[in-house]
Amino acid sequence: MKKLCTFSPWQRVEATVLRELLEREGIACLVRNENLFSAMGEIPFTECFPELWVIDDEIYPRAKLLLDGWRAAGGQKRRAWTCPHCGETHEGQFGACWKCGRPRNQE
Ligand SMILES: [Zn+2]
């Protein structure tokens, strides 16, 4: 197992979305600390950070590439957007459609 990235506690939704996108690409992964948010204050703050892990080390480079692409696309444009493929509306921070998996910049 290899850690892809660490999220801020308030990015928990993004961590879940990215996990689903990776799974759609056939990449087995999991989010750690996903459910620890409510325990904040009782355990060290940093242990509450959601983490995205890839199960298979060999797939890690591909997963990392996909993830970087999605996040880069999301960083360029922060406005809410509509997926041209399925019509789903997304918050500006998402670089890919959570519904059909299309990257945002393929319009
Ligand atoms: Zn879509």
PDB file of N, CA and C and ligand atoms in Angstrom:
ATOM      1  N   MET A   1       0.838  -1.200   0.000  1.00  0.00           N
ATOM      2  CA  MET A   1       0.000   0.000   0.000  1.00  0.00           C
ATOM      3  C   MET A   1       0.872   1.248   0.000  1.00  0.00           C
ATOM      4  N   LYS A   2       0.392   2.243  -0.714  1.00  0.00           N
ATOM      5  CA  LYS A   2       1.155   3.474  -0.822  1.00  0.00           C
ATOM      6  C   LYS A   2       0.222   4.673  -0.683  1.00  0.00           C
ATOM      7  N   LYS A   3       0.662   5.667   0.057  1.00  0.00           N
ATOM      8  CA  LYS A   3      -0.182   6.843   0.269  1.00  0.00           C
ATOM      9  C   LYS A   3      -0.063   7.806  -0.906  1.00  0.00           C
ATOM     10  N   LEU A   4      -1.216   8.160  -1.478  1.00  0.00           N
ATOM     11  CA  LEU A   4      -1.238   9.101  -2.592  1.00  0.00           C
ATOM     12  C   LEU A   4      -1.147  10.530  -2.097  1.00  0.00           C
ATOM     13  N   CYS A   5      -2.017  10.882  -1.176  1.00  0.00           N
ATOM     14  CA  CYS A   5      -1.984  12.243  -0.662  1.00  0.00           C
ATOM     15  C   CYS A   5      -2.782  12.350   0.632  1.00  0.00           C
ATOM     16  N   THR A   6      -2.538  13.426   1.337  1.00  0.00           N
ATOM     17  CA  THR A   6      -3.243  13.719   2.578  1.00  0.00           C
ATOM     18  C   THR A   6      -4.135  14.933   2.345  1.00  0.00           C
ATOM     19  N   PHE A   7      -5.322  14.857   2.859  1.00  0.00           N
ATOM     20  CA  PHE A   7      -6.267  15.956   2.692  1.00  0.00           C
ATOM     21  C   PHE A   7      -6.453  16.685   4.012  1.00  0.00           C
ATOM     22  N   SER A   8      -6.952  17.899   3.907  1.00  0.00           N
ATOM     23  CA  SER A   8      -7.373  18.605   5.104  1.00  0.00           C
ATOM     24  C   SER A   8      -8.709  18.018   5.536  1.00  0.00           C
ATOM     25  N   PRO A   9      -9.019  18.115   6.831  1.00  0.00           N
ATOM     26  CA  PRO A   9     -10.283  17.516   7.306  1.00  0.00           C
ATOM     27  C   PRO A   9     -11.495  18.007   6.528  1.00  0.00           C
ATOM     28  N   TRP A  10     -11.474  19.266   6.099  1.00  0.00           N
ATOM     29  CA  TRP A  10     -12.630  19.800   5.380  1.00  0.00           C
ATOM     30  C   TRP A  10     -12.642  19.374   3.918  1.00  0.00           C
ATOM     31  N   GLN A  11     -11.604  18.633   3.478  1.00  0.00           N
ATOM     32  CA  GLN A  11     -11.563  18.121   2.106  1.00  0.00           C
ATOM     33  C   GLN A  11     -11.999  16.652   2.055  1.00  0.00           C
ATOM     34  N   ARG A  12     -12.665  16.224   3.118  1.00  0.00           N
ATOM     35  CA  ARG A  12     -13.068  14.830   3.224  1.00  0.00           C
ATOM     36  C   ARG A  12     -13.917  14.388   2.025  1.00  0.00           C
ATOM     37  N   VAL A  13     -14.780  15.287   1.579  1.00  0.00           N
ATOM     38  CA  VAL A  13     -15.636  14.954   0.437  1.00  0.00           C
ATOM     39  C   VAL A  13     -14.791  14.756  -0.817  1.00  0.00           C
ATOM     40  N   GLU A  14     -13.808  15.644  -0.980  1.00  0.00           N
ATOM     41  CA  GLU A  14     -12.940  15.531  -2.143  1.00  0.00           C
ATOM     42  C   GLU A  14     -12.178  14.208  -2.125  1.00  0.00           C
ATOM     43  N   ALA A  15     -11.710  13.796  -0.947  1.00  0.00           N
ATOM     44  CA  ALA A  15     -11.000  12.531  -0.821  1.00  0.00           C
ATOM     45  C   ALA A  15     -11.877  11.379  -1.288  1.00  0.00           C
ATOM     46  N   THR A  16     -13.137  11.412  -0.897  1.00  0.00           N
ATOM     47  CA  THR A  16     -14.067  10.347  -1.279  1.00  0.00           C
ATOM     48  C   THR A  16     -14.340  10.372  -2.776  1.00  0.00           C
ATOM     49  N   VAL A  17     -14.497  11.580  -3.319  1.00  0.00           N
ATOM     50  CA  VAL A  17     -14.751  11.721  -4.755  1.00  0.00           C
ATOM     51  C   VAL A  17     -13.571  11.179  -5.553  1.00  0.00           C
ATOM     52  N   LEU A  18     -12.359  11.535  -5.132  1.00  0.00           N
ATOM     53  CA  LEU A  18     -11.166  11.089  -5.844  1.00  0.00           C
ATOM     54  C   LEU A  18     -11.023   9.571  -5.764  1.00  0.00           C
ATOM     55  N   ARG A  19     -11.382   9.011  -4.606  1.00  0.00           N
ATOM     56  CA  ARG A  19     -11.317   7.561  -4.465  1.00  0.00           C
ATOM     57  C   ARG A  19     -12.276   6.897  -5.467  1.00  0.00           C
ATOM     58  N   GLU A  20     -13.455   7.457  -5.578  1.00  0.00           N
ATOM     59  CA  GLU A  20     -14.427   6.882  -6.503  1.00  0.00           C
ATOM     60  C   GLU A  20     -13.967   7.007  -7.949  1.00  0.00           C
ATOM     61  N   LEU A  21     -13.337   8.133  -8.273  1.00  0.00           N
ATOM     62  CA  LEU A  21     -12.823   8.322  -9.628  1.00  0.00           C
ATOM     63  C   LEU A  21     -11.726   7.311  -9.937  1.00  0.00           C
ATOM     64  N   LEU A  22     -10.846   7.080  -8.958  1.00  0.00           N
ATOM     65  CA  LEU A  22      -9.761   6.119  -9.166  1.00  0.00           C
ATOM     66  C   LEU A  22     -10.316   4.702  -9.313  1.00  0.00           C
ATOM     67  N   GLU A  23     -11.313   4.384  -8.510  1.00  0.00           N
ATOM     68  CA  GLU A  23     -11.903   3.048  -8.604  1.00  0.00           C
ATOM     69  C   GLU A  23     -12.569   2.839  -9.961  1.00  0.00           C
ATOM     70  N   ARG A  24     -13.097   3.932 -10.508  1.00  0.00           N
ATOM     71  CA  ARG A  24     -13.705   3.862 -11.829  1.00  0.00           C
ATOM     72  C   ARG A  24     -12.653   3.567 -12.897  1.00  0.00           C
ATOM     73  N   GLU A  25     -11.409   3.956 -12.607  1.00  0.00           N
ATOM     74  CA  GLU A  25     -10.306   3.684 -13.523  1.00  0.00           C
ATOM     75  C   GLU A  25      -9.716   2.293 -13.262  1.00  0.00           C
ATOM     76  N   GLY A  26     -10.310   1.562 -12.362  1.00  0.00           N
ATOM     77  CA  GLY A  26      -9.827   0.226 -12.058  1.00  0.00           C
ATOM     78  C   GLY A  26      -8.698   0.209 -11.050  1.00  0.00           C
ATOM     79  N   ILE A  27      -8.544   1.300 -10.320  1.00  0.00           N
ATOM     80  CA  ILE A  27      -7.469   1.402  -9.333  1.00  0.00           C
ATOM     81  C   ILE A  27      -8.056   1.216  -7.933  1.00  0.00           C
ATOM     82  N   ALA A  28      -7.645   0.137  -7.283  1.00  0.00           N
ATOM     83  CA  ALA A  28      -8.153  -0.132  -5.939  1.00  0.00           C
ATOM     84  C   ALA A  28      -7.491   0.807  -4.947  1.00  0.00           C
ATOM     85  N   CYS A  29      -8.295   1.511  -4.189  1.00  0.00           N
ATOM     86  CA  CYS A  29      -7.740   2.436  -3.214  1.00  0.00           C
ATOM     87  C   CYS A  29      -8.708   2.612  -2.055  1.00  0.00           C
ATOM     88  N   LEU A  30      -8.234   3.266  -1.022  1.00  0.00           N
ATOM     89  CA  LEU A  30      -9.093   3.496   0.129  1.00  0.00           C
ATOM     90  C   LEU A  30      -8.756   4.820   0.785  1.00  0.00           C
ATOM     91  N   VAL A  31      -9.717   5.342   1.516  1.00  0.00           N
ATOM     92  CA  VAL A  31      -9.508   6.572   2.263  1.00  0.00           C
ATOM     93  C   VAL A  31      -9.369   6.208   3.730  1.00  0.00           C
ATOM     94  N   ARG A  32      -8.244   6.578   4.327  1.00  0.00           N
ATOM     95  CA  ARG A  32      -8.057   6.338   5.758  1.00  0.00           C
ATOM     96  C   ARG A  32      -8.480   7.576   6.525  1.00  0.00           C
ATOM     97  N   ASN A  33      -8.874   7.362   7.749  1.00  0.00           N
ATOM     98  CA  ASN A  33      -9.308   8.446   8.652  1.00  0.00           C
ATOM     99  C   ASN A  33     -10.583   9.113   8.170  1.00  0.00           C
ATOM    100  N   GLU A  34     -11.298   8.435   7.306  1.00  0.00           N
ATOM    101  CA  GLU A  34     -12.496   9.007   6.717  1.00  0.00           C
ATOM    102  C   GLU A  34     -13.545   9.345   7.774  1.00  0.00           C
ATOM    103  N   ASN A  35     -13.610   8.537   8.788  1.00  0.00           N
ATOM    104  CA  ASN A  35     -14.681   8.680   9.776  1.00  0.00           C
ATOM    105  C   ASN A  35     -14.227   9.218  11.124  1.00  0.00           C
ATOM    106  N   LEU A  36     -13.024   9.777  11.140  1.00  0.00           N
ATOM    107  CA  LEU A  36     -12.487  10.240  12.417  1.00  0.00           C
ATOM    108  C   LEU A  36     -12.836  11.687  12.708  1.00  0.00           C
ATOM    109  N   PHE A  37     -13.501  12.321  11.750  1.00  0.00           N
ATOM    110  CA  PHE A  37     -13.765  13.750  11.873  1.00  0.00           C
ATOM    111  C   PHE A  37     -14.486  14.089  13.176  1.00  0.00           C
ATOM    112  N   SER A  38     -15.443  13.269  13.541  1.00  0.00           N
ATOM    113  CA  SER A  38     -16.243  13.555  14.727  1.00  0.00           C
ATOM    114  C   SER A  38     -15.439  13.393  16.006  1.00  0.00           C
ATOM    115  N   ALA A  39     -14.306  12.716  15.898  1.00  0.00           N
ATOM    116  CA  ALA A  39     -13.493  12.478  17.094  1.00  0.00           C
ATOM    117  C   ALA A  39     -12.475  13.591  17.313  1.00  0.00           C
ATOM    118  N   MET A  40     -12.483  14.586  16.440  1.00  0.00           N
ATOM    119  CA  MET A  40     -11.514  15.672  16.575  1.00  0.00           C
ATOM    120  C   MET A  40     -11.624  16.300  17.950  1.00  0.00           C
ATOM    121  N   GLY A  41     -10.450  16.556  18.531  1.00  0.00           N
ATOM    122  CA  GLY A  41     -10.460  17.103  19.870  1.00  0.00           C
ATOM    123  C   GLY A  41     -10.125  16.019  20.876  1.00  0.00           C
ATOM    124  N   GLU A  42     -10.429  14.770  20.507  1.00  0.00           N
ATOM    125  CA  GLU A  42     -10.128  13.664  21.408  1.00  0.00           C
ATOM    126  C   GLU A  42      -8.828  12.967  21.015  1.00  0.00           C
ATOM    127  N   ILE A  43      -8.511  13.007  19.722  1.00  0.00           N
ATOM    128  CA  ILE A  43      -7.252  12.433  19.254  1.00  0.00           C
ATOM    129  C   ILE A  43      -6.463  13.533  18.567  1.00  0.00           C
ATOM    130  N   PRO A  44      -5.122  13.332  18.416  1.00  0.00           N
ATOM    131  CA  PRO A  44      -4.308  14.404  17.815  1.00  0.00           C
ATOM    132  C   PRO A  44      -4.873  14.861  16.474  1.00  0.00           C
ATOM    133  N   PHE A  45      -4.833  16.164  16.260  1.00  0.00           N
ATOM    134  CA  PHE A  45      -5.421  16.788  15.091  1.00  0.00           C
ATOM    135  C   PHE A  45      -4.936  16.152  13.792  1.00  0.00           C
ATOM    136  N   THR A  46      -3.626  15.926  13.687  1.00  0.00           N
ATOM    137  CA  THR A  46      -3.057  15.426  12.432  1.00  0.00           C
ATOM    138  C   THR A  46      -3.523  14.013  12.114  1.00  0.00           C
ATOM    139  N   GLU A  47      -3.955  13.264  13.108  1.00  0.00           N
ATOM    140  CA  GLU A  47      -4.420  11.903  12.851  1.00  0.00           C
ATOM    141  C   GLU A  47      -5.834  11.888  12.308  1.00  0.00           C
ATOM    142  N   CYS A  48      -6.444  13.042  12.206  1.00  0.00           N
ATOM    143  CA  CYS A  48      -7.792  13.146  11.655  1.00  0.00           C
ATOM    144  C   CYS A  48      -7.774  13.466  10.172  1.00  0.00           C
ATOM    145  N   PHE A  49      -6.602  13.720   9.624  1.00  0.00           N
ATOM    146  CA  PHE A  49      -6.527  14.090   8.221  1.00  0.00           C
ATOM    147  C   PHE A  49      -6.860  12.893   7.337  1.00  0.00           C
ATOM    148  N   PRO A  50      -7.825  13.037   6.438  1.00  0.00           N
ATOM    149  CA  PRO A  50      -8.130  11.935   5.524  1.00  0.00           C
ATOM    150  C   PRO A  50      -6.924  11.670   4.614  1.00  0.00           C
ATOM    151  N   GLU A  51      -6.636  10.401   4.361  1.00  0.00           N
ATOM    152  CA  GLU A  51      -5.519  10.027   3.495  1.00  0.00           C
ATOM    153  C   GLU A  51      -6.018   9.089   2.408  1.00  0.00           C
ATOM    154  N   LEU A  52      -5.543   9.317   1.200  1.00  0.00           N
ATOM    155  CA  LEU A  52      -5.902   8.466   0.075  1.00  0.00           C
ATOM    156  C   LEU A  52      -4.756   7.498  -0.201  1.00  0.00           C
ATOM    157  N   TRP A  53      -5.066   6.203  -0.131  1.00  0.00           N
ATOM    158  CA  TRP A  53      -4.044   5.168  -0.307  1.00  0.00           C
ATOM    159  C   TRP A  53      -4.366   4.297  -1.518  1.00  0.00           C
ATOM    160  N   VAL A  54      -3.319   3.910  -2.244  1.00  0.00           N
ATOM    161  CA  VAL A  54      -3.466   2.958  -3.338  1.00  0.00           C
ATOM    162  C   VAL A  54      -3.069   1.591  -2.804  1.00  0.00           C
ATOM    163  N   ILE A  55      -3.907   0.605  -3.051  1.00  0.00           N
ATOM    164  CA  ILE A  55      -3.654  -0.733  -2.518  1.00  0.00           C
ATOM    165  C   ILE A  55      -2.417  -1.373  -3.171  1.00  0.00           C
ATOM    166  N   ASP A  56      -2.357  -1.266  -4.497  1.00  0.00           N
ATOM    167  CA  ASP A  56      -1.302  -1.931  -5.250  1.00  0.00           C
ATOM    168  C   ASP A  56      -0.185  -0.945  -5.607  1.00  0.00           C
ATOM    169  N   ASP A  57       1.021  -1.179  -5.076  1.00  0.00           N
ATOM    170  CA  ASP A  57       2.151  -0.279  -5.324  1.00  0.00           C
ATOM    171  C   ASP A  57       2.446  -0.082  -6.803  1.00  0.00           C
ATOM    172  N   GLU A  58       2.221  -1.128  -7.599  1.00  0.00           N
ATOM    173  CA  GLU A  58       2.566  -1.044  -9.019  1.00  0.00           C
ATOM    174  C   GLU A  58       1.672  -0.072  -9.776  1.00  0.00           C
ATOM    175  N   ILE A  59       0.496   0.140  -9.270  1.00  0.00           N
ATOM    176  CA  ILE A  59      -0.445   1.039  -9.943  1.00  0.00           C
ATOM    177  C   ILE A  59      -0.261   2.482  -9.472  1.00  0.00           C
ATOM    178  N   TYR A  60       0.522   2.641  -8.424  1.00  0.00           N
ATOM    179  CA  TYR A  60       0.692   3.967  -7.827  1.00  0.00           C
ATOM    180  C   TYR A  60       1.060   5.069  -8.829  1.00  0.00           C
ATOM    181  N   PRO A  61       2.071   4.836  -9.710  1.00  0.00           N
ATOM    182  CA  PRO A  61       2.440   5.927 -10.639  1.00  0.00           C
ATOM    183  C   PRO A  61       1.265   6.383 -11.502  1.00  0.00           C
ATOM    184  N   ARG A  62       0.462   5.438 -11.949  1.00  0.00           N
ATOM    185  CA  ARG A  62      -0.683   5.784 -12.792  1.00  0.00           C
ATOM    186  C   ARG A  62      -1.738   6.544 -11.987  1.00  0.00           C
ATOM    187  N   ALA A  63      -1.958   6.077 -10.778  1.00  0.00           N
ATOM    188  CA  ALA A  63      -2.928   6.745  -9.905  1.00  0.00           C
ATOM    189  C   ALA A  63      -2.486   8.170  -9.610  1.00  0.00           C
ATOM    190  N   LYS A  64      -1.198   8.329  -9.356  1.00  0.00           N
ATOM    191  CA  LYS A  64      -0.638   9.642  -9.030  1.00  0.00           C
ATOM    192  C   LYS A  64      -0.815  10.593 -10.220  1.00  0.00           C
ATOM    193  N   LEU A  65      -0.586  10.080 -11.405  1.00  0.00           N
ATOM    194  CA  LEU A  65      -0.711  10.861 -12.633  1.00  0.00           C
ATOM    195  C   LEU A  65      -2.155  11.350 -12.811  1.00  0.00           C
ATOM    196  N   LEU A  66      -3.079  10.437 -12.630  1.00  0.00           N
ATOM    197  CA  LEU A  66      -4.502  10.776 -12.761  1.00  0.00           C
ATOM    198  C   LEU A  66      -4.894  11.828 -11.728  1.00  0.00           C
ATOM    199  N   LEU A  67      -4.450  11.583 -10.514  1.00  0.00           N
ATOM    200  CA  LEU A  67      -4.796  12.481  -9.416  1.00  0.00           C
ATOM    201  C   LEU A  67      -4.246  13.883  -9.657  1.00  0.00           C
ATOM    202  N   ASP A  68      -2.978  13.951 -10.069  1.00  0.00           N
ATOM    203  CA  ASP A  68      -2.362  15.249 -10.337  1.00  0.00           C
ATOM    204  C   ASP A  68      -3.109  15.974 -11.443  1.00  0.00           C
ATOM    205  N   GLY A  69      -3.504  15.232 -12.447  1.00  0.00           N
ATOM    206  CA  GLY A  69      -4.238  15.825 -13.560  1.00  0.00           C
ATOM    207  C   GLY A  69      -5.560  16.404 -13.101  1.00  0.00           C
ATOM    208  N   TRP A  70      -6.291  15.646 -12.281  1.00  0.00           N
ATOM    209  CA  TRP A  70      -7.588  16.103 -11.785  1.00  0.00           C
ATOM    210  C   TRP A  70      -7.450  17.338 -10.921  1.00  0.00           C
ATOM    211  N   ARG A  71      -6.441  17.285 -10.042  1.00  0.00           N
ATOM    212  CA  ARG A  71      -6.270  18.405  -9.112  1.00  0.00           C
ATOM    213  C   ARG A  71      -5.770  19.638  -9.844  1.00  0.00           C
ATOM    214  N   ALA A  72      -4.900  19.462 -10.831  1.00  0.00           N
ATOM    215  CA  ALA A  72      -4.396  20.598 -11.608  1.00  0.00           C
ATOM    216  C   ALA A  72      -5.542  21.247 -12.370  1.00  0.00           C
ATOM    217  N   ALA A  73      -6.372  20.430 -12.964  1.00  0.00           N
ATOM    218  CA  ALA A  73      -7.512  20.946 -13.715  1.00  0.00           C
ATOM    219  C   ALA A  73      -8.439  21.716 -12.784  1.00  0.00           C
ATOM    220  N   GLY A  74      -8.588  21.215 -11.569  1.00  0.00           N
ATOM    221  CA  GLY A  74      -9.461  21.877 -10.609  1.00  0.00           C
ATOM    222  C   GLY A  74      -8.885  23.191 -10.116  1.00  0.00           C
ATOM    223  N   GLY A  75      -7.549  23.257 -10.062  1.00  0.00           N
ATOM    224  CA  GLY A  75      -6.917  24.467  -9.570  1.00  0.00           C
ATOM    225  C   GLY A  75      -6.963  25.610 -10.570  1.00  0.00           C
ATOM    226  N   GLN A  76      -7.051  25.264 -11.845  1.00  0.00           N
ATOM    227  CA  GLN A  76      -7.053  26.309 -12.874  1.00  0.00           C
ATOM    228  C   GLN A  76      -8.346  27.114 -12.862  1.00  0.00           C
ATOM    229  N   LYS A  77      -9.438  26.402 -12.747  1.00  0.00           N
ATOM    230  CA  LYS A  77     -10.719  27.097 -12.781  1.00  0.00           C
ATOM    231  C   LYS A  77     -11.487  26.743 -11.525  1.00  0.00           C
ATOM    232  N   ARG A  78     -11.861  27.750 -10.794  1.00  0.00           N
ATOM    233  CA  ARG A  78     -12.527  27.493  -9.520  1.00  0.00           C
ATOM    234  C   ARG A  78     -14.036  27.700  -9.586  1.00  0.00           C
ATOM    235  N   ARG A  79     -14.510  28.138 -10.728  1.00  0.00           N
ATOM    236  CA  ARG A  79     -15.940  28.370 -10.822  1.00  0.00           C
ATOM    237  C   ARG A  79     -16.683  27.037 -10.925  1.00  0.00           C
ATOM    238  N   ALA A  80     -17.906  27.024 -10.484  1.00  0.00           N
ATOM    239  CA  ALA A  80     -18.728  25.833 -10.647  1.00  0.00           C
ATOM    240  C   ALA A  80     -18.858  25.534 -12.139  1.00  0.00           C
ATOM    241  N   TRP A  81     -18.923  24.279 -12.479  1.00  0.00           N
ATOM    242  CA  TRP A  81     -18.953  23.899 -13.888  1.00  0.00           C
ATOM    243  C   TRP A  81     -19.931  22.755 -14.116  1.00  0.00           C
ATOM    244  N   THR A  82     -20.308  22.603 -15.336  1.00  0.00           N
ATOM    245  CA  THR A  82     -21.240  21.551 -15.708  1.00  0.00           C
ATOM    246  C   THR A  82     -20.536  20.570 -16.638  1.00  0.00           C
ATOM    247  N   CYS A  83     -20.653  19.289 -16.311  1.00  0.00           N
ATOM    248  CA  CYS A  83     -20.024  18.260 -17.136  1.00  0.00           C
ATOM    249  C   CYS A  83     -20.702  18.220 -18.514  1.00  0.00           C
ATOM    250  N   PRO A  84     -19.906  18.379 -19.583  1.00  0.00           N
ATOM    251  CA  PRO A  84     -20.489  18.379 -20.917  1.00  0.00           C
ATOM    252  C   PRO A  84     -20.990  16.986 -21.318  1.00  0.00           C
ATOM    253  N   HIS A  85     -20.519  15.977 -20.598  1.00  0.00           N
ATOM    254  CA  HIS A  85     -20.884  14.606 -20.963  1.00  0.00           C
ATOM    255  C   HIS A  85     -22.222  14.186 -20.358  1.00  0.00           C
ATOM    256  N   CYS A  86     -22.388  14.426 -19.055  1.00  0.00           N
ATOM    257  CA  CYS A  86     -23.598  13.939 -18.397  1.00  0.00           C
ATOM    258  C   CYS A  86     -24.460  15.061 -17.825  1.00  0.00           C
ATOM    259  N   GLY A  87     -23.940  16.305 -17.875  1.00  0.00           N
ATOM    260  CA  GLY A  87     -24.743  17.435 -17.431  1.00  0.00           C
ATOM    261  C   GLY A  87     -24.740  17.668 -15.936  1.00  0.00           C
ATOM    262  N   GLU A  88     -23.922  16.909 -15.202  1.00  0.00           N
ATOM    263  CA  GLU A  88     -23.849  17.083 -13.757  1.00  0.00           C
ATOM    264  C   GLU A  88     -23.118  18.387 -13.421  1.00  0.00           C
ATOM    265  N   THR A  89     -23.602  19.091 -12.399  1.00  0.00           N
ATOM    266  CA  THR A  89     -22.962  20.335 -11.985  1.00  0.00           C
ATOM    267  C   THR A  89     -22.008  20.063 -10.821  1.00  0.00           C
ATOM    268  N   HIS A  90     -20.835  20.717 -10.869  1.00  0.00           N
ATOM    269  CA  HIS A  90     -19.808  20.461  -9.856  1.00  0.00           C
ATOM    270  C   HIS A  90     -19.297  21.742  -9.232  1.00  0.00           C
ATOM    271  N   GLU A  91     -18.815  21.607  -8.015  1.00  0.00           N
ATOM    272  CA  GLU A  91     -18.122  22.704  -7.361  1.00  0.00           C
ATOM    273  C   GLU A  91     -16.802  22.944  -8.088  1.00  0.00           C
ATOM    274  N   GLY A  92     -16.302  24.175  -7.979  1.00  0.00           N
ATOM    275  CA  GLY A  92     -15.105  24.545  -8.715  1.00  0.00           C
ATOM    276  C   GLY A  92     -13.850  23.764  -8.388  1.00  0.00           C
ATOM    277  N   GLN A  93     -13.779  23.175  -7.185  1.00  0.00           N
ATOM    278  CA  GLN A  93     -12.531  22.501  -6.809  1.00  0.00           C
ATOM    279  C   GLN A  93     -12.358  21.130  -7.446  1.00  0.00           C
ATOM    280  N   PHE A  94     -13.413  20.601  -8.073  1.00  0.00           N
ATOM    281  CA  PHE A  94     -13.290  19.267  -8.646  1.00  0.00           C
ATOM    282  C   PHE A  94     -12.760  19.327 -10.073  1.00  0.00           C
ATOM    283  N   GLY A  95     -11.735  18.527 -10.321  1.00  0.00           N
ATOM    284  CA  GLY A  95     -11.112  18.538 -11.640  1.00  0.00           C
ATOM    285  C   GLY A  95     -11.687  17.510 -12.580  1.00  0.00           C
ATOM    286  N   ALA A  96     -12.617  16.733 -12.091  1.00  0.00           N
ATOM    287  CA  ALA A  96     -13.228  15.718 -12.939  1.00  0.00           C
ATOM    288  C   ALA A  96     -14.659  15.488 -12.471  1.00  0.00           C
ATOM    289  N   CYS A  97     -15.455  14.958 -13.365  1.00  0.00           N
ATOM    290  CA  CYS A  97     -16.848  14.692 -13.037  1.00  0.00           C
ATOM    291  C   CYS A  97     -16.945  13.484 -12.118  1.00  0.00           C
ATOM    292  N   TRP A  98     -17.592  13.648 -10.977  1.00  0.00           N
ATOM    293  CA  TRP A  98     -17.692  12.513 -10.045  1.00  0.00           C
ATOM    294  C   TRP A  98     -18.709  11.502 -10.525  1.00  0.00           C
ATOM    295  N   LYS A  99     -19.534  11.919 -11.481  1.00  0.00           N
ATOM    296  CA  LYS A  99     -20.593  11.024 -11.926  1.00  0.00           C
ATOM    297  C   LYS A  99     -20.123  10.100 -13.047  1.00  0.00           C
ATOM    298  N   CYS A 100     -19.476  10.684 -14.064  1.00  0.00           N
ATOM    299  CA  CYS A 100     -19.073   9.856 -15.203  1.00  0.00           C
ATOM    300  C   CYS A 100     -17.549   9.750 -15.328  1.00  0.00           C
ATOM    301  N   GLY A 101     -16.800  10.496 -14.486  1.00  0.00           N
ATOM    302  CA  GLY A 101     -15.352  10.341 -14.470  1.00  0.00           C
ATOM    303  C   GLY A 101     -14.599  11.136 -15.525  1.00  0.00           C
ATOM    304  N   ARG A 102     -15.300  11.930 -16.335  1.00  0.00           N
ATOM    305  CA  ARG A 102     -14.623  12.723 -17.357  1.00  0.00           C
ATOM    306  C   ARG A 102     -13.794  13.830 -16.704  1.00  0.00           C
ATOM    307  N   PRO A 103     -12.523  13.986 -17.159  1.00  0.00           N
ATOM    308  CA  PRO A 103     -11.751  15.117 -16.668  1.00  0.00           C
ATOM    309  C   PRO A 103     -12.411  16.414 -17.127  1.00  0.00           C
ATOM    310  N   ARG A 104     -12.210  17.444 -16.317  1.00  0.00           N
ATOM    311  CA  ARG A 104     -12.894  18.692 -16.579  1.00  0.00           C
ATOM    312  C   ARG A 104     -12.450  19.384 -17.876  1.00  0.00           C
ATOM    313  N   ASN A 105     -11.175  19.261 -18.211  1.00  0.00           N
ATOM    314  CA  ASN A 105     -10.671  20.018 -19.358  1.00  0.00           C
ATOM    315  C   ASN A 105     -10.974  19.383 -20.717  1.00  0.00           C
ATOM    316  N   GLN A 106     -11.623  18.219 -20.706  1.00  0.00           N
ATOM    317  CA  GLN A 106     -12.025  17.607 -21.980  1.00  0.00           C
ATOM    318  C   GLN A 106     -13.432  18.055 -22.317  1.00  0.00           C
ATOM    319  N   GLU A 107     -13.507  19.276 -22.823  1.00  0.00           N
ATOM    320  CA  GLU A 107     -14.834  19.799 -23.105  1.00  0.00           C
ATOM    321  C   GLU A 107     -15.134  19.774 -24.587  1.00  0.00           C
TER     322      GLU A 107
HETATM  323 ZN    ZN B   1     -20.132  13.739 -16.185  1.00  0.00          ZN
END
